[in-house]
Amino acid sequence: DVKVTQSSRYLVKRTGEKVFLECVQDMDHENMFWYRQDPGLGLRLIYFSYDVKMKEKGDIPEGYSVSREKKERFSLILESASTNQTSMYLCASSLGGESTDTQYFGPGTRLTVL
Amino acid sequence: KQEVTQIPAALSVPEGENLVLNCSFTDSAIYNLQWFRQDPGKGLTSLLLIQSSQREQTSGRLNASLDKSSGRSTLYIAASQPGDSATYLCAVEGGGSYIPTFGRGTSLIVHP
């Protein structure tokens, strides 16, 4: 079974802090995704990576950056956390290439910025 | 740009009912359509994946159908149980992109 893990289930940070959210998958997937999920707004894509060191902006990249130095790990970075970044963050992975494979999601990180 | 709509947004039914959740999409040039389940405060779990060449997929009490020409998919849940209570999301890949577009989900409550 594919397993996608996220470094924290719950995180509380202060405004202005630099925040790292880590995601690891164990199935050699090429594609990895970071979403945020907010009530009434659904799932919104922040960044997408289709290979090591490759990334593409999603629908709401402002205030975020990402890093993919190894195939299994995709990090989301909040350079200077703000209260409007309080949200549920979900990481996902899929096989990649031209394969239309299932997306596998991690358990999520509930981030609160005070 | 692909848009995915799910109706209804919320549904409350008594245990034992058969129910249908709807998903519609605007661009019929899709690669696949996927149904997910999300329990409160948790990640998404894949339920069924329908490739563009398929018409339906079944898993236990769940059956998902796909009609590309009309831009619709339905998720049928037979003999609903309280454990089915969750939010159900559909996601569509297509239009030259392998990045899925998600609907906002249907929140289902099955009461005993």
PDB file of C-alpha atoms in Angstrom, chain A residues 18-99:
ATOM      1  CA  LYS A  18       9.096  30.475   9.047  1.00  0.00           C
ATOM      2  CA  VAL A  19       7.170  27.217   8.871  1.00  0.00           C
ATOM      3  CA  PHE A  20       8.170  23.938   7.245  1.00  0.00           C
ATOM      4  CA  LEU A  21       5.638  21.245   6.395  1.00  0.00           C
ATOM      5  CA  GLU A  22       7.150  17.950   5.308  1.00  0.00           C
ATOM      6  CA  CYS A  23       5.604  15.227   3.199  1.00  0.00           C
ATOM      7  CA  VAL A  24       7.103  11.821   2.425  1.00  0.00           C
ATOM      8  CA  GLN A  25       5.805   9.085   0.126  1.00  0.00           C
ATOM      9  CA  ASP A  26       7.173   5.563  -0.078  1.00  0.00           C
ATOM     10  CA  MET A  27       6.101   4.393  -3.547  1.00  0.00           C
ATOM     11  CA  ASP A  28       8.571   6.112  -5.858  1.00  0.00           C
ATOM     12  CA  HIS A  29       5.871   8.434  -7.201  1.00  0.00           C
ATOM     13  CA  GLU A  30       6.945  11.184  -9.566  1.00  0.00           C
ATOM     14  CA  ASN A  31       4.087  13.598  -8.831  1.00  0.00           C
ATOM     15  CA  MET A  32       3.602  15.299  -5.503  1.00  0.00           C
ATOM     16  CA  PHE A  33       1.109  17.993  -4.558  1.00  0.00           C
ATOM     17  CA  TRP A  34       0.406  20.463  -1.772  1.00  0.00           C
ATOM     18  CA  TYR A  35      -3.172  21.621  -1.186  1.00  0.00           C
ATOM     19  CA  ARG A  36      -4.892  23.701   1.413  1.00  0.00           C
ATOM     20  CA  GLN A  37      -8.483  23.076   2.402  1.00  0.00           C
ATOM     21  CA  ASP A  38     -10.773  25.685   3.904  1.00  0.00           C
ATOM     22  CA  PRO A  39     -14.493  25.550   4.706  1.00  0.00           C
ATOM     23  CA  GLY A  40     -16.560  26.777   1.784  1.00  0.00           C
ATOM     24  CA  LEU A  41     -13.554  26.991  -0.530  1.00  0.00           C
ATOM     25  CA  GLY A  42     -12.781  23.334  -1.026  1.00  0.00           C
ATOM     26  CA  LEU A  43      -9.378  21.963  -1.951  1.00  0.00           C
ATOM     27  CA  ARG A  44      -7.009  24.455  -3.573  1.00  0.00           C
ATOM     28  CA  LEU A  45      -3.683  23.553  -5.161  1.00  0.00           C
ATOM     29  CA  ILE A  46      -0.675  25.478  -3.854  1.00  0.00           C
ATOM     30  CA  TYR A  47       2.209  23.800  -5.684  1.00  0.00           C
ATOM     31  CA  PHE A  48       2.827  20.717  -7.761  1.00  0.00           C
ATOM     32  CA  SER A  49       6.067  18.830  -8.473  1.00  0.00           C
ATOM     33  CA  TYR A  50       6.474  16.293 -11.278  1.00  0.00           C
ATOM     34  CA  ASP A  51      10.095  15.357 -10.585  1.00  0.00           C
ATOM     35  CA  VAL A  52      13.013  16.093  -8.315  1.00  0.00           C
ATOM     36  CA  LYS A  53      13.807  19.821  -8.304  1.00  0.00           C
ATOM     37  CA  MET A  54      10.847  20.488 -10.641  1.00  0.00           C
ATOM     38  CA  LYS A  55       7.867  22.503  -9.454  1.00  0.00           C
ATOM     39  CA  GLU A  56       4.897  24.355 -10.821  1.00  0.00           C
ATOM     40  CA  LYS A  57       2.678  26.940  -9.195  1.00  0.00           C
ATOM     41  CA  GLY A  58      -0.871  25.966  -8.484  1.00  0.00           C
ATOM     42  CA  ASP A  59      -3.851  28.237  -7.970  1.00  0.00           C
ATOM     43  CA  ILE A  60      -2.665  29.977  -4.784  1.00  0.00           C
ATOM     44  CA  PRO A  61       1.157  29.988  -4.535  1.00  0.00           C
ATOM     45  CA  GLU A  62       1.499  33.439  -2.960  1.00  0.00           C
ATOM     46  CA  GLY A  63       3.195  33.321   0.426  1.00  0.00           C
ATOM     47  CA  TYR A  64       4.450  29.772  -0.105  1.00  0.00           C
ATOM     48  CA  SER A  65       7.485  28.072  -1.573  1.00  0.00           C
ATOM     49  CA  VAL A  66       8.387  24.405  -2.016  1.00  0.00           C
ATOM     50  CA  SER A  67      11.431  22.191  -2.128  1.00  0.00           C
ATOM     51  CA  ARG A  68      11.913  18.762  -3.664  1.00  0.00           C
ATOM     52  CA  GLU A  69      15.522  17.661  -3.287  1.00  0.00           C
ATOM     53  CA  LYS A  70      14.684  13.959  -3.149  1.00  0.00           C
ATOM     54  CA  LYS A  71      11.993  12.078  -5.001  1.00  0.00           C
ATOM     55  CA  GLU A  72      10.212  10.879  -1.879  1.00  0.00           C
ATOM     56  CA  ARG A  73      10.085  14.206  -0.037  1.00  0.00           C
ATOM     57  CA  PHE A  74       8.171  17.387  -0.855  1.00  0.00           C
ATOM     58  CA  SER A  75       8.370  20.307   1.543  1.00  0.00           C
ATOM     59  CA  LEU A  76       6.064  23.294   1.807  1.00  0.00           C
ATOM     60  CA  ILE A  77       7.563  26.453   3.267  1.00  0.00           C
ATOM     61  CA  LEU A  78       5.724  29.446   4.662  1.00  0.00           C
ATOM     62  CA  GLU A  79       8.429  32.120   4.567  1.00  0.00           C
ATOM     63  CA  SER A  80       6.636  34.424   7.011  1.00  0.00           C
ATOM     64  CA  ALA A  81       3.469  32.903   8.400  1.00  0.00           C
ATOM     65  CA  SER A  82       0.344  35.025   8.505  1.00  0.00           C
ATOM     66  CA  THR A  83      -3.024  34.450  10.162  1.00  0.00           C
ATOM     67  CA  ASN A  84      -4.721  33.956   6.784  1.00  0.00           C
ATOM     68  CA  GLN A  85      -2.548  30.866   6.299  1.00  0.00           C
ATOM     69  CA  THR A  86      -4.363  29.113   9.119  1.00  0.00           C
ATOM     70  CA  SER A  87      -5.770  26.092   7.340  1.00  0.00           C
ATOM     71  CA  MET A  88      -5.676  22.337   6.795  1.00  0.00           C
ATOM     72  CA  TYR A  89      -2.739  21.397   4.558  1.00  0.00           C
ATOM     73  CA  LEU A  90      -2.891  18.192   2.557  1.00  0.00           C
ATOM     74  CA  CYS A  91      -0.090  16.500   0.670  1.00  0.00           C
ATOM     75  CA  ALA A  92      -0.716  13.977  -2.093  1.00  0.00           C
ATOM     76  CA  SER A  93       1.272  11.881  -4.540  1.00  0.00           C
ATOM     77  CA  SER A  94       0.574   9.984  -7.766  1.00  0.00           C
ATOM     78  CA  LEU A  95       2.521   7.811 -10.144  1.00  0.00           C
ATOM     79  CA  GLY A  96       3.264  10.475 -12.754  1.00  0.00           C
ATOM     80  CA  GLY A  97       4.147  10.580 -16.414  1.00  0.00           C
ATOM     81  CA  GLU A  98       1.113   9.946 -18.575  1.00  0.00           C
ATOM     82  CA  SER A  99      -0.343   7.499 -16.126  1.00  0.00           C
TER      83      SER A  99
END
